[in-house]
XYZ file of C-alpha atoms in Angstrom:
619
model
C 4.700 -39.500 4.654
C 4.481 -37.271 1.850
C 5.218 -33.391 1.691
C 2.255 -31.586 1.820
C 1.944 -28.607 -1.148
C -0.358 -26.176 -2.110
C 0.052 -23.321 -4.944
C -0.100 -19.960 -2.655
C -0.506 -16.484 -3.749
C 2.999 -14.898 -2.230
C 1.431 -13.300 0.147
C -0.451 -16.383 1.547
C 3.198 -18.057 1.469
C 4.691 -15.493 3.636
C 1.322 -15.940 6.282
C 2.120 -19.691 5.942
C 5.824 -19.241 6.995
C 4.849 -16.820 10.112
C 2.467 -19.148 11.465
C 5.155 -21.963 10.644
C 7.587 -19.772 12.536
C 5.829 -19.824 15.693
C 5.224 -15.803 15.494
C 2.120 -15.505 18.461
C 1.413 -11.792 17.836
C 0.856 -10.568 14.382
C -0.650 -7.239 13.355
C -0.658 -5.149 10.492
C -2.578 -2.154 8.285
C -4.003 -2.983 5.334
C -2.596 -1.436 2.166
C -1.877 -2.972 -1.740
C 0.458 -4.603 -2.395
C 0.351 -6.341 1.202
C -3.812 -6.283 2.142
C -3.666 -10.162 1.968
C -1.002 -11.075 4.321
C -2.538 -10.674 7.787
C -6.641 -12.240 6.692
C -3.622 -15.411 5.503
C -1.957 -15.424 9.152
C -5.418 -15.561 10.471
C -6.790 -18.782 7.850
C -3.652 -20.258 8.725
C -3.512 -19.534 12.276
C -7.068 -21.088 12.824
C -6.264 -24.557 10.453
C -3.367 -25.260 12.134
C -4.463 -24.269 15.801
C -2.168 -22.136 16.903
C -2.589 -19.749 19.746
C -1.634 -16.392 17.427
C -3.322 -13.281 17.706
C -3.543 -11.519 14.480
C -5.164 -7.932 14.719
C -4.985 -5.130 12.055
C -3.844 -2.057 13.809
C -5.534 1.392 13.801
C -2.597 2.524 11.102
C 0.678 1.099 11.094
C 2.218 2.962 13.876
C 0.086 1.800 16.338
C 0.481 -1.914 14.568
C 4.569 -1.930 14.735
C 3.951 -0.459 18.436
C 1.964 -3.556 19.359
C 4.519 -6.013 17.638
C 7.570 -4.636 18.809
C 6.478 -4.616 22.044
C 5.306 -8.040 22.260
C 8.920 -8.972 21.247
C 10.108 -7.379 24.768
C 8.605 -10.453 26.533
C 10.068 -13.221 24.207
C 7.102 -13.617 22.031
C 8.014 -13.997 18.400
C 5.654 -11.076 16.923
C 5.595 -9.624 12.842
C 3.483 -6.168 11.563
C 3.109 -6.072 7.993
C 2.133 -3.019 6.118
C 3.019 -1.108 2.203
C 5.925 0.746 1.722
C 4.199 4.126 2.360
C 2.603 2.937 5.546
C 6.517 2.444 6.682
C 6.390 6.434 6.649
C 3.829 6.374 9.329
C 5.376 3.473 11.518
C 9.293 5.231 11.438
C 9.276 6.463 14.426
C 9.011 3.692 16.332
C 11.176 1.644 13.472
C 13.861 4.364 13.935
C 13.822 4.024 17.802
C 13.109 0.059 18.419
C 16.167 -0.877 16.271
C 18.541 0.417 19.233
C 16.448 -1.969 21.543
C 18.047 -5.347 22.442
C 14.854 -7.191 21.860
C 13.867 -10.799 23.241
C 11.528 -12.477 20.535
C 12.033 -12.496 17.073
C 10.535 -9.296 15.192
C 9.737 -9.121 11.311
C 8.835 -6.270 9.773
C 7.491 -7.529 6.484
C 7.205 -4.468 4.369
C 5.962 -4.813 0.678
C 7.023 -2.061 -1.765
C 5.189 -1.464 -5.268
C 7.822 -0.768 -7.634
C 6.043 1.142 -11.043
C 3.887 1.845 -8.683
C 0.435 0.123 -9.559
C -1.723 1.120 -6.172
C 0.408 3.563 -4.502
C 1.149 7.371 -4.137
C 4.993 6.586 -4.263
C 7.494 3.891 -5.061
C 10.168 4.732 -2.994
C 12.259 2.070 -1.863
C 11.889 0.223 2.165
C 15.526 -1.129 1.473
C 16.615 2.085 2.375
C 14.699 2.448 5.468
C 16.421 -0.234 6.566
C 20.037 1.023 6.003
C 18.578 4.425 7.329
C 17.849 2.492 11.051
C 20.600 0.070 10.315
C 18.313 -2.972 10.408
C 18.949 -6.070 8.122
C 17.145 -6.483 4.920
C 15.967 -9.712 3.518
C 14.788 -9.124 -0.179
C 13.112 -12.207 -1.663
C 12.736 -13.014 -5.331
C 10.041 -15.882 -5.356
C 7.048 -17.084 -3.278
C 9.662 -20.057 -2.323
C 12.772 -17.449 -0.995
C 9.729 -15.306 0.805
C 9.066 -18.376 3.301
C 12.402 -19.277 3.685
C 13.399 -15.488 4.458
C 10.459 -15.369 6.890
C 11.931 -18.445 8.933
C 15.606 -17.605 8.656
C 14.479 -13.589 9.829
C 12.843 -14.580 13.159
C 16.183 -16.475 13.789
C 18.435 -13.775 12.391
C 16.438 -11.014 14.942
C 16.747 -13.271 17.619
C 20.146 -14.136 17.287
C 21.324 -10.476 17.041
C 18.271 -9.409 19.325
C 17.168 -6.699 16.333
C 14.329 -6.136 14.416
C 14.564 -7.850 10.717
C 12.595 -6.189 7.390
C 11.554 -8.877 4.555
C 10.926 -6.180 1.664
C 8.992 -8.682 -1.016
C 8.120 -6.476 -3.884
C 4.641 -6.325 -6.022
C 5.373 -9.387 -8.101
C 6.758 -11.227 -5.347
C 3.188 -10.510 -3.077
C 0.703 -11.506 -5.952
C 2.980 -14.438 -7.918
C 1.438 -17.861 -7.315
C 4.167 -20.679 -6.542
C 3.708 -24.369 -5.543
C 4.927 -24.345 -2.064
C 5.946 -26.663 0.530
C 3.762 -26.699 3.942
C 5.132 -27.692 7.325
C 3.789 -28.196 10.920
C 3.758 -24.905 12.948
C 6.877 -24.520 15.279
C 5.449 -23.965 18.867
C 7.982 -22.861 20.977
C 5.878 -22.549 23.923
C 7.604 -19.065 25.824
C 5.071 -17.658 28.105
C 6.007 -13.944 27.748
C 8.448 -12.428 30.177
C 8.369 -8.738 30.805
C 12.037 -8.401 32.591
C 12.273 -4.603 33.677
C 15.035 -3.057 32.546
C 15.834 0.982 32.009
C 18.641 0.792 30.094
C 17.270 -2.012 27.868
C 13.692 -0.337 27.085
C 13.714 3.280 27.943
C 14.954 5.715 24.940
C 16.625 8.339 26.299
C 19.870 10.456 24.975
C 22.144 9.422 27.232
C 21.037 5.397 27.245
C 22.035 6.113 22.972
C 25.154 6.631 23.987
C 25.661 2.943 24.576
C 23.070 1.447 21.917
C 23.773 3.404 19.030
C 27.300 1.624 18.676
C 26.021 -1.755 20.333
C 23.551 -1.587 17.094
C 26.575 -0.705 14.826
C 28.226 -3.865 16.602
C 25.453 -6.122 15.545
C 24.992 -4.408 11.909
C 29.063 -5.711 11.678
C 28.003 -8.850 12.858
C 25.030 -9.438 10.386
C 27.392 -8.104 7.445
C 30.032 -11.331 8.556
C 27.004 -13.607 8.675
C 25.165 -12.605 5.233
C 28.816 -13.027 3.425
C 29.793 -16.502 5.008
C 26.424 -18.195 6.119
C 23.469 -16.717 3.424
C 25.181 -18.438 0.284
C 21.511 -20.034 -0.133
C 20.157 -15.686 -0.797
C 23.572 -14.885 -2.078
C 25.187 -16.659 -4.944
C 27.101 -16.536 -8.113
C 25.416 -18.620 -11.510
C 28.663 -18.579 -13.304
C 28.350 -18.187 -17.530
C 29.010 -21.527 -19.363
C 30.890 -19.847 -21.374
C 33.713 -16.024 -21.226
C 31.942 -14.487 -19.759
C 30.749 -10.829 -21.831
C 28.335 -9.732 -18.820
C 28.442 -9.945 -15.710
C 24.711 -8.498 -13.747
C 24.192 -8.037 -10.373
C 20.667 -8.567 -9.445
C 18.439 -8.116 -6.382
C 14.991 -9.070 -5.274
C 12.653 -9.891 -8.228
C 15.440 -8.727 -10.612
C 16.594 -11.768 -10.231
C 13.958 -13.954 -11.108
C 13.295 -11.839 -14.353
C 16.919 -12.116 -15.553
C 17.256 -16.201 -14.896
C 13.700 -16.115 -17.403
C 15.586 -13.684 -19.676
C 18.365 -15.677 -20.154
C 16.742 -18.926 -20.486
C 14.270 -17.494 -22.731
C 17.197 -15.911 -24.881
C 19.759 -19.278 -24.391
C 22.307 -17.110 -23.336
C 25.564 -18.707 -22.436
C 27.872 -16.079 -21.918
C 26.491 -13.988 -18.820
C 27.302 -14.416 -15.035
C 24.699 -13.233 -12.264
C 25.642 -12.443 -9.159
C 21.997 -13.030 -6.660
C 21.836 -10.625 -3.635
C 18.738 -11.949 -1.494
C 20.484 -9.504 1.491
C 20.646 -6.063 0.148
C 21.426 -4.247 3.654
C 24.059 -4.900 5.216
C 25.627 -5.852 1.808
C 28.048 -8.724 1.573
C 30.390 -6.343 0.114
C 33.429 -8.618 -0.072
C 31.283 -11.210 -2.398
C 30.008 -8.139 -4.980
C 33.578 -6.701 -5.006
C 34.675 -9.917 -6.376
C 32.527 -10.439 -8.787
C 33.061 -6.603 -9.533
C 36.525 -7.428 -10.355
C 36.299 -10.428 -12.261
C 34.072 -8.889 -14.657
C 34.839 -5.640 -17.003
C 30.844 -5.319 -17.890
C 29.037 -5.212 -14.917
C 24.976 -4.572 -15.306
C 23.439 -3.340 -11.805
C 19.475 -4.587 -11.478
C 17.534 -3.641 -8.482
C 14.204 -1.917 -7.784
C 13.471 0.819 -7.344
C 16.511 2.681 -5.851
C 20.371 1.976 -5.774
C 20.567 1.059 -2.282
C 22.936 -1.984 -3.556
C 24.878 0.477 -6.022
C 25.484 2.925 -2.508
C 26.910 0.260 -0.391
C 29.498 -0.199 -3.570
C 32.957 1.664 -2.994
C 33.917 1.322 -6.781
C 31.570 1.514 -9.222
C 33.687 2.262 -11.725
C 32.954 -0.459 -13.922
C 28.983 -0.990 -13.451
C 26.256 -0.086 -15.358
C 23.658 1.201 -13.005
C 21.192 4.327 -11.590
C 24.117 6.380 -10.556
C 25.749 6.747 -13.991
C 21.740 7.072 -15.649
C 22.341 3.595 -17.252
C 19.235 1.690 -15.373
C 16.133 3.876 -15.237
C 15.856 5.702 -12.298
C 12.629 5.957 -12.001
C 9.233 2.702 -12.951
C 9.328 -1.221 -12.685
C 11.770 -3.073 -14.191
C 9.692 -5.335 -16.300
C 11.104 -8.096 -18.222
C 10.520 -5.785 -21.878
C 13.058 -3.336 -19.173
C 15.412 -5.604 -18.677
C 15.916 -7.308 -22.111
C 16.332 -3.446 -23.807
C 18.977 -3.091 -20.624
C 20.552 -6.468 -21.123
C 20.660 -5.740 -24.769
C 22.663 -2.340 -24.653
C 25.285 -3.606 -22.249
C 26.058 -6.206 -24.403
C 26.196 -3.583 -27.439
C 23.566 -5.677 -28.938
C 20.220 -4.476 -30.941
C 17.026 -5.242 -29.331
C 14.833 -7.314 -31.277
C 11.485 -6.277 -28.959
C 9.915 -3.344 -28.388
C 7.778 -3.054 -25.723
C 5.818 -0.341 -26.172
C 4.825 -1.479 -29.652
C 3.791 -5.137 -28.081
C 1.555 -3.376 -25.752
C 0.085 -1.396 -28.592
C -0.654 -4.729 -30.954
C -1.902 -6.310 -28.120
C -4.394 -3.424 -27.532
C -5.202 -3.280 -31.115
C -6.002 -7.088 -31.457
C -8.291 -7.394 -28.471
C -10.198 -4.188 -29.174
C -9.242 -2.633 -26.023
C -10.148 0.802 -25.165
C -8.446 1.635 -22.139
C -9.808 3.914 -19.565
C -9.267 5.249 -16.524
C -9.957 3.837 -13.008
C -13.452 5.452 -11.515
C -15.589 4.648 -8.844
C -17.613 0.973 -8.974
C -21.309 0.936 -10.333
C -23.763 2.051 -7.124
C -20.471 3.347 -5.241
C -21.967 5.690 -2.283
C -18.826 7.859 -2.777
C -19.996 9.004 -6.163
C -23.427 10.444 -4.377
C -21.726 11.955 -2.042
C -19.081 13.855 -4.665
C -21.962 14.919 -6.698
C -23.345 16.436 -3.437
C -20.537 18.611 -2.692
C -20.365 19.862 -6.088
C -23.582 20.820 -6.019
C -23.707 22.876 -2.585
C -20.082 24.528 -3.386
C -19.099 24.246 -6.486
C -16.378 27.019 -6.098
C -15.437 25.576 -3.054
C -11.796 23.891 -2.288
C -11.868 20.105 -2.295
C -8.598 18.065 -0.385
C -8.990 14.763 -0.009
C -7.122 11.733 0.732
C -5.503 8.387 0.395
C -8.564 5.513 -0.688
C -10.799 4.900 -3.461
C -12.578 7.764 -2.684
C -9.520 9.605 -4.579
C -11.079 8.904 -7.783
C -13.929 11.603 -7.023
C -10.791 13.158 -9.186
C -12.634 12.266 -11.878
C -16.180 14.237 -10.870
C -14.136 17.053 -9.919
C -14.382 17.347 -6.310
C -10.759 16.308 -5.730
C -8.206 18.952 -5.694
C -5.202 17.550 -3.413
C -4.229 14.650 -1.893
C -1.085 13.710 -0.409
C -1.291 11.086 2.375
C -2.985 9.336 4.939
C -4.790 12.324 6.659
C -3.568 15.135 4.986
C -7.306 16.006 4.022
C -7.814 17.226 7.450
C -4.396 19.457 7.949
C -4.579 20.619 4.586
C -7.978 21.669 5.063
C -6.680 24.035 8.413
C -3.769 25.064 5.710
C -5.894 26.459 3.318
C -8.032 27.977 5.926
C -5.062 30.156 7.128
C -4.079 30.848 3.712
C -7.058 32.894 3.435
C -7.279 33.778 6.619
C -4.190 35.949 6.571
C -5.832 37.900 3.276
C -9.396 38.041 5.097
C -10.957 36.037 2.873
C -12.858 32.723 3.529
C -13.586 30.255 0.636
C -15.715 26.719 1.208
C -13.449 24.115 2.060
C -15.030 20.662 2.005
C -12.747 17.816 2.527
C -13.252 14.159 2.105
C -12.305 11.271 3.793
C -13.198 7.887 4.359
C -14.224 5.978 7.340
C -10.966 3.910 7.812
C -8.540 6.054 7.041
C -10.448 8.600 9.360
C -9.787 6.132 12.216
C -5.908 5.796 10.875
C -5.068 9.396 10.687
C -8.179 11.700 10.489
C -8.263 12.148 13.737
C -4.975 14.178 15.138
C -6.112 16.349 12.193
C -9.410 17.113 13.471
C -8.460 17.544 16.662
C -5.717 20.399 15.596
C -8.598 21.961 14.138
C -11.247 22.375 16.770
C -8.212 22.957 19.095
C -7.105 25.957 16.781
C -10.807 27.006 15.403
C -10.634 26.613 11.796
C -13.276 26.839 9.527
C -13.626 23.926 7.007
C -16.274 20.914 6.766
C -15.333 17.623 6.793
C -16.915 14.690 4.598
C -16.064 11.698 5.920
C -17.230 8.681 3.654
C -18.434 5.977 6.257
C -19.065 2.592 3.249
C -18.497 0.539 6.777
C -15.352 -1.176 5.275
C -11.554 -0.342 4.107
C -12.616 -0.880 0.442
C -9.678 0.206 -1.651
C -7.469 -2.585 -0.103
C -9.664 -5.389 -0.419
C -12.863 -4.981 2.231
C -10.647 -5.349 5.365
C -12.613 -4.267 8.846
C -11.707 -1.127 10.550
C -12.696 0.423 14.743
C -15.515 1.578 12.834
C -17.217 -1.676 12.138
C -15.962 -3.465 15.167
C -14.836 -6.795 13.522
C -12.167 -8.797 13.813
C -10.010 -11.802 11.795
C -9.733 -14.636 14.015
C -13.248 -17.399 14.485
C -14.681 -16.804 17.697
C -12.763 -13.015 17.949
C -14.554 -10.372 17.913
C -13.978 -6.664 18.823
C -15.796 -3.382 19.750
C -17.185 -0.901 17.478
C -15.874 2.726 17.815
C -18.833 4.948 16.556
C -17.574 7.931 14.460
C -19.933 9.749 15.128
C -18.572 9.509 18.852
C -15.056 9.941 17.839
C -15.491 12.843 16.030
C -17.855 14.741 19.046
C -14.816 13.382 21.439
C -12.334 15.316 19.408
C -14.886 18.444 20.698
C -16.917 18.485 17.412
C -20.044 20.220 17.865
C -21.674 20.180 14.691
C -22.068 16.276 13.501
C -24.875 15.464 10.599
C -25.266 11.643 9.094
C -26.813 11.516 6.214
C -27.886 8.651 3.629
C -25.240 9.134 0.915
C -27.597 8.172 -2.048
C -29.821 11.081 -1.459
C -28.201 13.781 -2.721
C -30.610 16.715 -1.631
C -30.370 15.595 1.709
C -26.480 15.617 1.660
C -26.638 19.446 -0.118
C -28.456 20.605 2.734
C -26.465 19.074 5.573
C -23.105 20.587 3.830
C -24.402 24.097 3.509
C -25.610 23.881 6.788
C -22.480 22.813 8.374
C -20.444 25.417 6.144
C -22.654 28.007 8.181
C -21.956 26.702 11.210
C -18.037 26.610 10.616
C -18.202 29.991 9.310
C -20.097 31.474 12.035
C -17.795 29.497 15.077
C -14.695 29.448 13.294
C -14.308 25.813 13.470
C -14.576 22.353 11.813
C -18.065 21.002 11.179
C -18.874 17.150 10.367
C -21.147 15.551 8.046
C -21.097 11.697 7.425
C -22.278 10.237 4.247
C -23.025 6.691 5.314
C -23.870 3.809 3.075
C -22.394 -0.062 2.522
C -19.981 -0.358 -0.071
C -21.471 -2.278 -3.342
C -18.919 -4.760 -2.789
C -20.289 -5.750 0.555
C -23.529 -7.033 -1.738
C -26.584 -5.757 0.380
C -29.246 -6.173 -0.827
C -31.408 -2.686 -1.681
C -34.561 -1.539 -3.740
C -33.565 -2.101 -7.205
C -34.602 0.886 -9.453
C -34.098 0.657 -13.330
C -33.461 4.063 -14.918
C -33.689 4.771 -18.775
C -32.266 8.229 -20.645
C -34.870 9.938 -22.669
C -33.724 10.934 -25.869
C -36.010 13.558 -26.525
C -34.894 14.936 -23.020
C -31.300 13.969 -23.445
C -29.408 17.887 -24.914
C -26.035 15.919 -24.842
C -24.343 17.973 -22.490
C -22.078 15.426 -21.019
C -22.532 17.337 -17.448
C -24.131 13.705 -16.256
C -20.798 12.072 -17.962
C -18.350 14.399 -16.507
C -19.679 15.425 -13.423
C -20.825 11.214 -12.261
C -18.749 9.658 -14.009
C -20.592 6.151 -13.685
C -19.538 3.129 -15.177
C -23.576 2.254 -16.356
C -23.971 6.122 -18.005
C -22.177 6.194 -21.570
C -22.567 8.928 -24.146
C -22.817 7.786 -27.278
C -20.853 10.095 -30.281
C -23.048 8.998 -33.052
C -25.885 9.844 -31.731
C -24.901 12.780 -29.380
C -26.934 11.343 -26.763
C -26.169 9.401 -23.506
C -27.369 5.886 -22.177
C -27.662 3.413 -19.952
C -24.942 0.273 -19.677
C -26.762 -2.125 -18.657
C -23.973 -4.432 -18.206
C -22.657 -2.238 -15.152
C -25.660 -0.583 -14.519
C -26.483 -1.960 -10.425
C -30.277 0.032 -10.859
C -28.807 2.353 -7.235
C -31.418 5.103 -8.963
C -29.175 8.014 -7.736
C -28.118 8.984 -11.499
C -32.472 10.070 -11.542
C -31.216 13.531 -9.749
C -27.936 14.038 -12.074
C -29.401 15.630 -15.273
C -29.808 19.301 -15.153
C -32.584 18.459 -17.968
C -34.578 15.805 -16.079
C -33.866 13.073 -18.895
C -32.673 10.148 -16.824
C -36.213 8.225 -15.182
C -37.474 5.590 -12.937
C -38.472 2.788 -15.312
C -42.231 2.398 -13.994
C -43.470 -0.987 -14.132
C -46.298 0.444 -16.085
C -43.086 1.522 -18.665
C -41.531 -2.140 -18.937
């Protein structure tokens, strides 16, 4: 019988390996570069029948919570999540890696070296050697299933929790892969009750904090003797006048490099297992080398574990860029200067031709066409606009470009920063409009404590939160909010916001249609009364469907008047829509039709009154 194949995004390979593996609880929080790894366990669960629950978690806390825990009872279990969403699940990583767990546990955890969606690109790897849990770091589609299988049998071997850390261009590479049967181990889960085992308390670390240094000494034996399939040497054909050390995707971009460039006369060592580091295997090479060229993203957590690094070329001696992806035009100009050599390609001035010969003129990321967030920005601008605008992590960040974003740091952070700059003024008796946005999912992922600290501590701020019914920025993924969930024939509960938010002991809560902007003016100065006047947080909701969800709505077909039209640019700077364009030529703006979606809402934009309703009368 023939192997089956398919070519798989790398994400969908990783979902094909879990459900291969026989994991039965998988959860995760959606988040680029990972959004399309749980929706894949699901597809994959369902054609191959297995009995796995897959569930995205309320943030990725509460996901790695649910995992880990399953893993108690014997169950194989996995969370996936981005590298920042790591930040919100370390407390539990932190504590679970003392546990001596039953099942297998995977932490798949997918960092976005450069970055391209992300606030940060900091560097899982050295989560992992912060907990002391192993690292698997894959560089191909291919290695990412393999890792997956070998991980559940690597946790349950040593009874710890295993990361896979694939990187951006690992997640969204397509590979032909080979498909398998699902492994079903049949365990019916097995709770055993045991206080020492499961209960963290000081004097229980006592005991696990040098058990887990016992298995981290294990692990380190096992990745030097029995990985040789992650961690190899391709010796040079010929003397050898390099020798590079690469990890993770590094490694795939050198073997292209030096195919590409016919080099002979360079050795690479592969490192597949960056944490705990087969030290004894890179010391070797270290040794038998004089030029030694360190590749890794994004931080030296190889180059740490190193005791001499005398003789390599790396981040701690400024050599390797300490900072953005190391892209192939990277690595050549690296490659290049440690061989003392003269770089034949610039990068920069590739990019630049490239631009020039398709006619390319770049701009910057804003809001779709018909996007209910850029109604609801223009609102706030118009009832305040000397108020103070945090907001927070989603698309709904690029309201940046309407002006009606002033900070944004994380997942939440709209909420407490909105109570921070409350007391800032406080303490000089002032008070200043603070309007925060947020959206509907990450409202439900960390809006909530926020609020909560508020009303519990009376401060004064409004809070916008942008309900488009879906996690949008990450690919349209379901939230609490909207009730659904991935599996056929699963299906969950909705968790009304406005409900939350009066359970957190709001008392002012106002929905309003996001599209109409004077309705959305009023609500907001009304609810900046109220929290002025009670000293505490007041609510309004600007709800409407994101355009990506494809409803279907009134169209209505707008024109710009050009005897109306003053040039201004106040519709162009302050919506900031994809179907308005001012034209320099003529000093006037107009509509795009090729992104216009007819949503109408531009009609209350101009201060002038020269963008109109097409009548039919008009056509």
């Amino acid at each position: 019988m023939a192997t089956e194949r398919a070519v798989l995004l790398g994400n969908e390979a990783i979902a094909r390996a879990v459900v291969e593996a026989g994991c039965e609880v998988a959860c995760a929080y959606p988040g680029t570069p990972s959004s399309e790894i749980l929706p894949a366990i699901a597809k994959f669960a369902d054609l191959l029948d297995t009995k796995t629950v897959v569930e995205w978690g309320t943030n990725e806390k509460v996901a790695y919570e649910v995992a880990i825990s399953a893993s108690f009872t014997g169950k194989r279990s996995c969370v996936a999540m981005k590298h920042v969403g790591l930040n919100v699940a370390a407390d539990p990583f932190m504590s679970a890696a003392q546990f001596d767990i039953e099942g297998g546990m995977l932490l798949i955890v997918a960092d976005d070296p450069g970055p391209h969606s992300s606030q940060t690109e900091q560097d899982s790897r050295l989560f992992g050697l912060f907990a002391k849990v192993p690292v698997l770091d894959p560089s191909s589609a291919k290695e990412a299933m393999e890792m997956v299988k070998d991980g559940f049998e690597l946790s349950e071997r040593h009874k710890i929790p295993v990361m896979l850390r694939p990187t951006v261009r690992v997640d969204h590479c397509r590979q032909d892969v080979e498909l398998n049967d699902p492994l079903r181990l049949e365990r019916p889960a097995k709770f055993v009750k045991d206080v020492k085992r499961w209960v963290c308390l000081p004097a229980h670390v006592k005991t696990t904090h040098p058990k887990l240094n016992q298995k981290m000494d294990a692990v380190k034996e096992e990745f030097t003797k029995n990985f040789s399939k992650y961690n190899f040497e391709i010796a040079a054909q010929e003397k050898p006048k390099l020798g590079i050390i690469a990890g993770g995707i590094s490694f795939a971009v050198v073997m292209d490099l030096l195919e590409k460039l016919g080099r002979k006369d360079i050795s690479v060592l592969k490192i597949g297992t960056p944490h705990p580091l087969p030290l004894d295997l890179v010391n070797d090479f270290i040794a038998r080398h004089e030029n030694v060229l360190l590749l890794e993203e994004t931080y030296p957590v190889i180059e740490l574990q190193i005791t001499d690094r005398r003789n390599v070329k790396g981040r701690w001696n400024g050599y390797v860029p300490r900072a953005g992806e190391l892209t192939p035009e990277v690595v050549e100009e690296l490659v290049c200067k440690a061989l003392g050599e003269t770089c034949t390609r610039d990068a920069d001035e590739d990019l630049k031709k490239a631009i020039e010969e398709l006619k390319i003129t770049p701009k910057p990321p804003m809001l779709c066409p018909g996007c209910p967030h850029r109604a609801s920005f223009f609102a706030i601008r118009k009832a305040f606009p000397d108020g103070i605008y945090p907001s927070d992590i989603g698309c709904y960040t690029l309201g940046v470009n309407q002006k009606t974003v002033d900070t944004s740091i994380c997942m939440g952070a709209s909420v407490t920063q909105s109570s921070g700059f409350y007391l800032a003024h406080k303490v000089d008796g002032q008070l200043r409009p603070i309007v925060a946005t947020i959206g509907d999912s990450t409202f439900f992922h960390m809006g909530l404590p926020g609020l909560v600290n508020g009303v519990y501590n009376k401060h004064a701020f409004v809070l916008a939160i942008l309900d488009n019914q879906v996690t949008a920025m990450t690919g349209g993924q379901p939230h609490p909010g909207t009730g659904q969930k991935l599996r056929k024939g699963d299906s969950g509960r909705i968790v009304p916001i406005e409900r939350a938010v009066k359970g957190c002991g709001v008392e002012f809560v106002k929905r309003v249609e996001a599209y109409d902007i004077d309705e959305g003016v009023k609500a907001l100065k009304e609810a900046w009364e109220y929290a002025k006047d009670h000293k505490e947080p007041a609510v309004v909701i600007f709800g409407h469907p994101c355009m990506l969800l494809r409803q279907e709505q009134p169209k209505v077909p707008v024109r710009v008047e050009d005897e109306t039209c003053v040039g201004c640019k106040f519709c162009i700077n302050f919506f900031n829509c994809p179907g308005l364009v001012f034209d320099e030529s003529s000093k006037k703006a107009y509509i795009d039709e090729r992104f216009c979606v007819k949503c109408g809402v531009c009609v209350n934009v101009c201060p002038h009154g020269a963008i109109q309703v097409i009548s039919e009368e008009g056509k």
